[in-house]
Amino acid sequence: MEPTTAQRARSLWLMTEPLHAVCYFDDDCRALGKSLGLKGFWMGYFAFRTAPLGAVEPAAATAVLGVFAPGMVARALPAAWHIVSPAHVLDERGTRAAHALRRIAPDLDRTAPALLPRLQELVDAAPDTARPLFAANRALCDHADPVERLWQLTTALREFRGEAHLAVLAERELDGCEALVLTAASGRVPEGTMREDRGWTEEEWAAAADRLRSRDLLDAHGAPTASGLRERTHIEEETDRLAARLLRPLSPSEVDELLELLHPVVRRILAADVLPFPNPIGLPHPDTP
């Protein structure tokens, strides 16, 4: 059966998110914050993720990122900007991500040029209204280094999809903590570590679960109800639908060709065991039905 546009949009995510995600899981990338004088992984994470926006304040960063506890963000920003400038962060993050991709896929310098024009076409044609992280990352997709540019393009694409996802959560009247509790209960992210990874207290997590129970999305034991599972499915389907806006510049056959070109490097990343499954970014294994 011919895939739908939304299904192709999901496949694009599965074939681009692993390239972007090396910046979170590759050991050398994870050490970047410390090498710049930042305190701990999370101060580095918030600096690297928000640097395209400039020296953003914690309230704005919390709103843009969507699912992190305000206190967790405030412990990292604006303190990080007193240690390193956003411009320096941007230079270092792309360089180190490109180094990681080259270690994993040494032939990427040869294959990247075939990917760049179509990825650039998707990024250039996408609307940026109400998509601040996407817009800020799109402005950075001009690297001369082909592998660094490849990483930056996939980063812009994933931020477009991420902001589509947050729009769906807002439309469904789920706040960041509620969304995480439901996602963890549904098995899409590791429930045991997700609360701490996003900075929520036990009390905040429990209160969010209570609110979900009041909406019949969780049962008394914290498992998703039938309504909760339908809600999770709806959220993913709506995210795919909104992210499908990215595909308009290409014909279905051109999208399929792009996915085929991406497949070998994604396979190399998966074979290198850089990305854990399950993982806190909610990325399923591409072979998952």
Coordinates of N, CA and C in Angstrom, one line a residue, residues 181-281:
V181 N 4.1 12.3 31.7 CA 3.6 11.2 32.4 C 2.8 10.3 31.5
L182 N 2.0 10.8 30.6 CA 1.2 9.9 29.7 C 2.1 9.2 28.8
T183 N 3.1 9.9 28.3 CA 4.1 9.2 27.3 C 4.8 8.1 28.0
A184 N 5.3 8.4 29.3 CA 6.0 7.3 30.0 C 5.1 6.2 30.3
A185 N 3.9 6.4 30.7 CA 3.0 5.4 31.1 C 2.6 4.5 29.9
S186 N 2.7 5.1 28.7 CA 2.4 4.4 27.4 C 3.6 3.6 26.9
G187 N 4.8 3.8 27.6 CA 6.0 3.0 27.2 C 6.8 3.6 26.1
R188 N 6.6 4.8 25.7 CA 7.3 5.5 24.7 C 8.7 6.0 25.1
V189 N 8.8 6.3 26.4 CA 10.0 6.8 27.0 C 10.3 6.0 28.3
P190 N 11.5 6.0 28.8 CA 11.8 5.2 30.0 C 11.1 5.9 31.2
E191 N 10.2 5.2 31.8 CA 9.4 5.8 32.9 C 10.3 6.0 34.1
G192 N 11.2 5.1 34.4 CA 12.0 5.2 35.6 C 12.9 6.4 35.7
T193 N 13.3 6.9 34.5 CA 14.3 8.1 34.6 C 13.7 9.4 34.0
M194 N 12.5 9.3 33.4 CA 12.0 10.4 32.7 C 11.7 11.6 33.6
R195 N 11.2 11.4 34.8 CA 10.9 12.5 35.7 C 12.1 13.3 36.0
E196 N 13.2 12.6 36.4 CA 14.4 13.3 36.7 C 15.1 14.0 35.5
D197 N 15.0 13.3 34.4 CA 15.6 13.8 33.2 C 15.0 15.1 32.7
R198 N 13.8 15.4 33.1 CA 13.1 16.6 32.7 C 12.9 17.5 33.9
G199 N 13.4 17.2 35.1 CA 13.5 18.1 36.2 C 12.2 18.2 37.1
W200 N 11.3 17.3 36.9 CA 10.0 17.5 37.7 C 10.2 16.8 39.1
T201 N 9.6 17.3 40.1 CA 9.7 16.7 41.4 C 8.7 15.6 41.5
E202 N 8.8 14.7 42.5 CA 7.9 13.6 42.7 C 6.5 14.1 42.9
E203 N 6.4 15.3 43.6 CA 5.0 15.8 43.9 C 4.4 16.4 42.6
E204 N 5.2 17.0 41.8 CA 4.7 17.6 40.5 C 4.3 16.4 39.6
W205 N 5.1 15.4 39.5 CA 4.8 14.2 38.7 C 3.5 13.5 39.1
A206 N 3.3 13.4 40.5 CA 2.1 12.7 41.0 C 0.9 13.6 40.8
A207 N 1.0 14.9 40.9 CA -0.1 15.8 40.6 C -0.5 15.8 39.2
A208 N 0.5 15.7 38.3 CA 0.1 15.5 36.8 C -0.6 14.2 36.6
A209 N -0.2 13.2 37.2 CA -0.9 11.9 37.1 C -2.3 12.0 37.6
D210 N -2.5 12.7 38.7 CA -3.9 12.8 39.2 C -4.7 13.6 38.2
R211 N -4.2 14.6 37.6 CA -5.0 15.4 36.6 C -5.3 14.5 35.4
L212 N -4.4 13.6 35.0 CA -4.7 12.7 33.9 C -5.7 11.7 34.3
R213 N -5.7 11.2 35.6 CA -6.8 10.3 36.0 C -8.1 11.0 36.0
S214 N -8.1 12.3 36.4 CA -9.4 13.0 36.4 C -10.0 13.1 35.0
R215 N -9.2 13.0 34.0 CA -9.6 13.0 32.6 C -9.8 11.6 31.9
D216 N -9.7 10.6 32.8 CA -9.8 9.2 32.3 C -8.7 8.8 31.3
L217 N -7.5 9.4 31.5 CA -6.4 9.0 30.6 C -5.4 8.1 31.3
L218 N -5.5 8.0 32.6 CA -4.7 7.0 33.4 C -5.7 6.3 34.3
D219 N -5.4 5.1 34.7 CA -6.2 4.4 35.6 C -5.7 4.5 37.0
A220 N -6.3 3.9 38.0 CA -5.9 4.1 39.4 C -4.4 3.6 39.7
H221 N -3.9 2.7 38.8 CA -2.6 2.2 39.0 C -1.5 3.0 38.2
G222 N -1.9 4.0 37.5 CA -1.0 4.8 36.7 C -0.8 4.3 35.3
A223 N -1.5 3.3 34.8 CA -1.5 2.7 33.5 C -2.4 3.5 32.6
P224 N -2.1 3.6 31.3 CA -3.0 4.4 30.4 C -4.3 3.6 30.2
T225 N -5.4 4.3 30.3 CA -6.7 3.7 29.9 C -6.8 3.6 28.4
A226 N -7.9 3.1 28.0 CA -8.2 3.0 26.5 C -8.2 4.4 26.0
S227 N -8.8 5.3 26.7 CA -8.9 6.7 26.3 C -7.4 7.3 26.2
G228 N -6.6 6.9 27.2 CA -5.3 7.4 27.2 C -4.4 6.9 26.1
L229 N -4.6 5.7 25.7 CA -3.9 5.1 24.6 C -4.4 5.8 23.3
R230 N -5.7 6.0 23.2 CA -6.2 6.7 22.0 C -5.6 8.1 21.9
E231 N -5.5 8.8 23.1 CA -5.0 10.1 23.1 C -3.5 10.1 22.6
R232 N -2.7 9.2 23.1 CA -1.3 9.1 22.7 C -1.2 8.9 21.2
T233 N -2.1 8.0 20.6 CA -2.1 7.7 19.2 C -2.5 9.0 18.4
H234 N -3.5 9.7 18.9 CA -3.9 10.9 18.3 C -2.8 12.0 18.3
I235 N -2.1 12.1 19.4 CA -1.0 13.1 19.4 C 0.1 12.7 18.4
E236 N 0.4 11.5 18.3 CA 1.5 11.1 17.3 C 1.0 11.3 15.8
E237 N -0.3 11.0 15.6 CA -0.8 11.2 14.2 C -0.9 12.6 13.9
E238 N -1.3 13.5 14.8 CA -1.4 14.9 14.5 C -0.1 15.5 14.4
T239 N 0.9 15.0 15.1 CA 2.3 15.5 14.9 C 2.8 15.2 13.6
D240 N 2.5 13.9 13.1 CA 2.9 13.5 11.8 C 2.2 14.4 10.7
R241 N 0.9 14.7 11.0 CA 0.2 15.5 10.0 C 0.7 16.9 9.9
L242 N 1.0 17.5 11.0 CA 1.6 18.9 10.9 C 3.0 18.9 10.4
A243 N 3.8 17.9 10.7 CA 5.2 17.8 10.2 C 5.2 17.5 8.7
A244 N 4.1 16.9 8.2 CA 4.1 16.6 6.8 C 4.1 17.9 5.9
R245 N 3.9 19.1 6.5 CA 4.1 20.3 5.8 C 5.5 20.4 5.2
L246 N 6.5 19.8 5.8 CA 7.8 19.8 5.3 C 8.0 19.2 4.0
L247 N 7.1 18.3 3.6 CA 7.3 17.5 2.4 C 6.8 18.1 1.1
R248 N 6.1 19.3 1.2 CA 5.4 19.9 0.1 C 6.3 20.1 -1.1
P249 N 7.6 20.5 -0.9 CA 8.4 20.8 -2.1 C 8.8 19.6 -2.9
L250 N 8.7 18.4 -2.4 CA 9.1 17.2 -3.1 C 7.9 16.3 -3.4
S251 N 8.0 15.6 -4.6 CA 7.0 14.6 -4.9 C 7.2 13.4 -4.0
P252 N 6.1 12.6 -4.0 CA 6.3 11.4 -3.1 C 7.5 10.5 -3.5
S253 N 7.7 10.4 -4.8 CA 8.9 9.6 -5.3 C 10.2 10.2 -4.8
E254 N 10.3 11.6 -4.8 CA 11.5 12.3 -4.4 C 11.7 12.1 -2.9
V255 N 10.6 12.1 -2.1 CA 10.7 11.9 -0.7 C 11.2 10.4 -0.5
D256 N 10.7 9.5 -1.2 CA 11.2 8.1 -1.0 C 12.6 8.0 -1.4
E257 N 13.1 8.7 -2.4 CA 14.5 8.6 -2.8 C 15.4 9.2 -1.7
L258 N 14.9 10.3 -1.1 CA 15.6 10.9 0.0 C 15.7 10.0 1.2
L259 N 14.7 9.3 1.5 CA 14.7 8.3 2.6 C 15.7 7.2 2.3
E260 N 15.7 6.8 1.1 CA 16.7 5.7 0.7 C 18.1 6.2 0.8
L261 N 18.4 7.4 0.5 CA 19.7 8.0 0.6 C 20.1 8.1 2.1
L262 N 19.2 8.4 3.0 CA 19.5 8.5 4.4 C 19.7 7.2 5.1
H263 N 19.1 6.2 4.5 CA 19.1 4.9 5.2 C 20.4 4.3 5.6
P264 N 21.4 4.4 4.7 CA 22.7 3.8 5.1 C 23.4 4.4 6.3
V265 N 23.4 5.8 6.3 CA 24.0 6.4 7.5 C 23.3 6.2 8.7
V266 N 21.9 6.1 8.7 CA 21.2 5.8 9.9 C 21.5 4.4 10.4
R267 N 21.7 3.4 9.4 CA 22.0 2.1 9.8 C 23.4 2.1 10.5
R268 N 24.3 2.9 10.0 CA 25.6 3.0 10.7 C 25.5 3.5 12.1
I269 N 24.7 4.5 12.3 CA 24.5 5.1 13.6 C 23.9 4.0 14.5
L270 N 22.9 3.3 14.1 CA 22.3 2.3 14.9 C 23.2 1.1 15.2
A271 N 24.0 0.8 14.2 CA 25.0 -0.3 14.4 C 26.1 0.1 15.4
A272 N 26.4 1.4 15.5 CA 27.4 1.9 16.5 C 26.9 1.9 17.9
D273 N 25.6 1.6 18.1 CA 25.0 1.6 19.5 C 25.2 3.0 20.2
V274 N 25.2 4.0 19.4 CA 25.3 5.4 20.0 C 24.0 5.7 20.7
L275 N 22.8 5.4 20.1 CA 21.5 5.7 20.6 C 21.0 4.6 21.4
P276 N 20.5 4.8 22.6 CA 19.9 3.8 23.4 C 18.4 3.7 23.0
F277 N 17.9 2.5 23.1 CA 16.4 2.2 22.9 C 15.9 1.4 24.1
P278 N 14.9 1.9 24.8 CA 14.2 3.2 24.6 C 15.1 4.3 25.1
N279 N 14.7 5.6 24.7 CA 15.5 6.7 25.0 C 14.6 7.9 25.4
P280 N 15.2 8.9 26.1 CA 14.4 10.0 26.6 C 13.8 10.9 25.5
I281 N 14.3 10.8 24.3 CA 13.7 11.7 23.2 C 12.5 11.1 22.5

